[in-house]
GROMACS .gro file of C-alpha atoms in nm:
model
  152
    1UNK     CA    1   1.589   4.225  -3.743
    2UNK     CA    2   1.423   4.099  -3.372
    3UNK     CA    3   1.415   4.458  -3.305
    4UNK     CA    4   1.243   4.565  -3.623
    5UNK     CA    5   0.971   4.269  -3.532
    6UNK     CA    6   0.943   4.403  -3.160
    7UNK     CA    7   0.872   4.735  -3.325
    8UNK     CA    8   0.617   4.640  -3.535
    9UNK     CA    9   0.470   4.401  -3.264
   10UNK     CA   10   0.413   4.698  -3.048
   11UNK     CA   11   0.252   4.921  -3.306
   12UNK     CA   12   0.024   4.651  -3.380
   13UNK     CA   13  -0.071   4.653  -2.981
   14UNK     CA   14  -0.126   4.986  -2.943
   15UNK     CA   15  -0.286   4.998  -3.261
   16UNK     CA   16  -0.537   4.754  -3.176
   17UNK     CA   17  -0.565   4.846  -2.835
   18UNK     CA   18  -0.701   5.207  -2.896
   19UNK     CA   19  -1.064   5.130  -2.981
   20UNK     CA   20  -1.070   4.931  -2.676
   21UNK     CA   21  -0.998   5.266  -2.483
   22UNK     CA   22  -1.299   5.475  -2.655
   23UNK     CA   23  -1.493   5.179  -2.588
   24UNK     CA   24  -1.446   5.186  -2.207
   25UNK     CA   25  -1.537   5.553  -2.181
   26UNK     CA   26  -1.866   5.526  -2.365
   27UNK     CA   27  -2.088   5.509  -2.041
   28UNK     CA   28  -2.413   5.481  -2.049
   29UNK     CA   29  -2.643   5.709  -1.837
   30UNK     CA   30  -3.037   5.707  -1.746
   31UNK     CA   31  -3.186   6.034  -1.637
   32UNK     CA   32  -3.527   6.083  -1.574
   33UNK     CA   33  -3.569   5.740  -1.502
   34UNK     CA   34  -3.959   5.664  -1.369
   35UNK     CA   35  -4.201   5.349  -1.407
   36UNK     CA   36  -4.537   5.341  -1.248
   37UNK     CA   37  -4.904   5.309  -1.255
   38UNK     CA   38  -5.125   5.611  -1.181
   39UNK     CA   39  -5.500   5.556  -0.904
   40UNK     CA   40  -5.770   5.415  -1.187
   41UNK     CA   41  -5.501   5.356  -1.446
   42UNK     CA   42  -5.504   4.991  -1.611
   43UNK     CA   43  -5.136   5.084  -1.755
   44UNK     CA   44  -4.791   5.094  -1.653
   45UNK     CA   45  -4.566   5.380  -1.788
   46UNK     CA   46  -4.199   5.286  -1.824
   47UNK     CA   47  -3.973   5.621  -1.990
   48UNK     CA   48  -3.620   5.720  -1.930
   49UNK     CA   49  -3.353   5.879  -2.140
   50UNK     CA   50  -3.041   5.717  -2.212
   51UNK     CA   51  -2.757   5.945  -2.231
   52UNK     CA   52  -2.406   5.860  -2.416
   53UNK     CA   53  -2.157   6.133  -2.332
   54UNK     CA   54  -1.909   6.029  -2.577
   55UNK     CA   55  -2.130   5.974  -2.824
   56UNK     CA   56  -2.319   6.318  -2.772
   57UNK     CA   57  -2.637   6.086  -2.762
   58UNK     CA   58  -2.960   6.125  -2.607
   59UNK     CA   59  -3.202   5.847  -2.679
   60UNK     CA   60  -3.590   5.892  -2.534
   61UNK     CA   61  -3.679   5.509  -2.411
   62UNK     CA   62  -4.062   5.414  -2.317
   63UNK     CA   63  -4.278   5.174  -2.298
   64UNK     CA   64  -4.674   5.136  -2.200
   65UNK     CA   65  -4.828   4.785  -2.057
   66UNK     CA   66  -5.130   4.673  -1.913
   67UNK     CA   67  -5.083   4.684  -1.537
   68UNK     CA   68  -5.134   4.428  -1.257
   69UNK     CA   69  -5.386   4.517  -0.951
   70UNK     CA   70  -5.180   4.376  -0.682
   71UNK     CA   71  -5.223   4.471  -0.284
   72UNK     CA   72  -4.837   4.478  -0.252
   73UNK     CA   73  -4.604   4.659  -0.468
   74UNK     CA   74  -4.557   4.469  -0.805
   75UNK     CA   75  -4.415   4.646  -1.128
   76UNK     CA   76  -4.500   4.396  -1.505
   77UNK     CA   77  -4.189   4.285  -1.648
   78UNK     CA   78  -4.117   4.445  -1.969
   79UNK     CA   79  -3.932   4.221  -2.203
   80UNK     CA   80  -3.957   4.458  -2.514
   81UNK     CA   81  -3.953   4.826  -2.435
   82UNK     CA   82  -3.822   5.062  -2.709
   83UNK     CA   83  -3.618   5.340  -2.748
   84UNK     CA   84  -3.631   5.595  -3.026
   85UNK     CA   85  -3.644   5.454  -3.362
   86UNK     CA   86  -3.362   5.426  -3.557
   87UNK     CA   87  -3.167   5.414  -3.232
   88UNK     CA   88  -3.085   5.102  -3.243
   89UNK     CA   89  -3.160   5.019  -2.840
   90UNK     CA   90  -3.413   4.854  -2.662
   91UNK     CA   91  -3.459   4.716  -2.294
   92UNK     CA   92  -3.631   4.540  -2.054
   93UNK     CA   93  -3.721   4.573  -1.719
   94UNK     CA   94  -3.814   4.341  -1.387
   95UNK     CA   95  -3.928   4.369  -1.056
   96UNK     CA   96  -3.636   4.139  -0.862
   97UNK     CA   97  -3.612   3.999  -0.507
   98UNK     CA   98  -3.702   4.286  -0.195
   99UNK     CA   99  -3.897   4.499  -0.416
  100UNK     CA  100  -3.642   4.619  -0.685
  101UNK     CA  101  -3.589   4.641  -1.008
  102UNK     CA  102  -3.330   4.588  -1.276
  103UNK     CA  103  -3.319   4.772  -1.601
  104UNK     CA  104  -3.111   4.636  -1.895
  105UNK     CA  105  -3.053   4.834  -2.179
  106UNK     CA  106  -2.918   4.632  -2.513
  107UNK     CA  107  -2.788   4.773  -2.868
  108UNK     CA  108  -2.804   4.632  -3.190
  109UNK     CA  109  -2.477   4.510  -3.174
  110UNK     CA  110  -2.574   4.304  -2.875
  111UNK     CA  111  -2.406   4.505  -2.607
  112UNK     CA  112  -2.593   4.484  -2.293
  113UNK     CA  113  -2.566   4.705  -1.967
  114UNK     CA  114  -2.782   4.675  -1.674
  115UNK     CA  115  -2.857   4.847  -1.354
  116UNK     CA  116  -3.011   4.692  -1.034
  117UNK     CA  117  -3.192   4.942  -0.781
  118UNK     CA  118  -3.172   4.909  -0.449
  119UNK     CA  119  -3.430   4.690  -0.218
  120UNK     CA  120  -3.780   4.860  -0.146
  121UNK     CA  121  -3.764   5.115  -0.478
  122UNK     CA  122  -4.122   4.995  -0.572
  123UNK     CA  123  -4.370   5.113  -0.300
  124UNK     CA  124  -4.787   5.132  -0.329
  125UNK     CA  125  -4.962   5.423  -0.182
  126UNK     CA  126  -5.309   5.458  -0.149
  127UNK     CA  127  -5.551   5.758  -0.242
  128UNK     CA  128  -5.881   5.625  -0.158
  129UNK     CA  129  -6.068   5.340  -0.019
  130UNK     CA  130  -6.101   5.139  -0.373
  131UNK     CA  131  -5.897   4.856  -0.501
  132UNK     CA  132  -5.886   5.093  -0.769
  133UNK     CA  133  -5.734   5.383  -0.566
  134UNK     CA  134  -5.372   5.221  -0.562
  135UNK     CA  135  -5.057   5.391  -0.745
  136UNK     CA  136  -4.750   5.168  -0.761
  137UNK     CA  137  -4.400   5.318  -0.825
  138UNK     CA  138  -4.059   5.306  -0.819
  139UNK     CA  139  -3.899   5.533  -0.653
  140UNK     CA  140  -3.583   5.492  -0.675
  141UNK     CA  141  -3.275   5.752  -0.787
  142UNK     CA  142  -3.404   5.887  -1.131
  143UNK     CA  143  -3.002   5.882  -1.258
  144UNK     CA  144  -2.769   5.657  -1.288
  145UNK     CA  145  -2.517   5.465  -1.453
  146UNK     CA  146  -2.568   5.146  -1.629
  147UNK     CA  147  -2.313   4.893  -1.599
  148UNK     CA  148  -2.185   4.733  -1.925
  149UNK     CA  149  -2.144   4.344  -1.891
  150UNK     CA  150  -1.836   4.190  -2.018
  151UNK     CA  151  -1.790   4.121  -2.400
  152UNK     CA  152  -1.768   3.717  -2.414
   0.00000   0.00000   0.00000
């Protein structure tokens, strides 16, 4: 009878225990990742794609905000950006500490996975002599992964 018990136990694990397996294999990837503000613009363009392999998903994410004229490189946060409707995701972005940014992308579900870029990925260049003639970009790699945060 224990064994019968042990049996079923173990079914029940492995049972349970398979969604949790597809789960952890559904990355999340960003390709053509960019975020800037072109000379004479007064907004910043945020657009990436978010690709789910196991889901066979592409999902176009973008977002357009007034920009800031700063003399060092400074990206606007974006609390709300969206990604194709019907989708179900949405992120945010920030400008962090050394001139980097981190990207967190959320579903509707509430799962959240975030990538931080390296320091000195948003740089200003200068095409002219006018406050005016200032780009600000990141620059950063345009793919990567996104890394999912722990389920609480």
């Amino acid at each position: 009878m224990q064994s019968f018990i042990l049996q079923i136990a173990l079914l029940a694990v492995l049972a349970v225990s398979r969604p949790l397996e597809g789960r952890a294999n559904d990355k999340w990837l960003v390709n053509r990742f960019s975020s800037g503000v072109a000379p004479h613009s007064i907004s910043q363009i945020t657009s990436f794609n978010l690709v789910r392999p196991a889901a066979n998903q592409t999902i176009p994410c973008s977002n357009v905000t007034g920009a800031a004229l700063s003399s060092t490189p400074f990206l606007v946060p974006v609390p709300d950006g969206k990604c194709l409707a019907g989708s179900g995701f949405g992120f945010s972005l920030r400008q962090v500490e050394h001139y980097a940014v981190e990207l967190t992308v959320r579903d509707a579900q509430g799962t959240t996975a975030t990538y931080t870029s390296g320091p000195g990925t948003v740089t200003t260049s200068s095409t002219g002599s006018g406050p005016h003639d200032t780009t600000t970009a990141y620059v950063g790699p345009t793919e990567f992964e996104l890394a999912k945060e722990a389920c609480a």
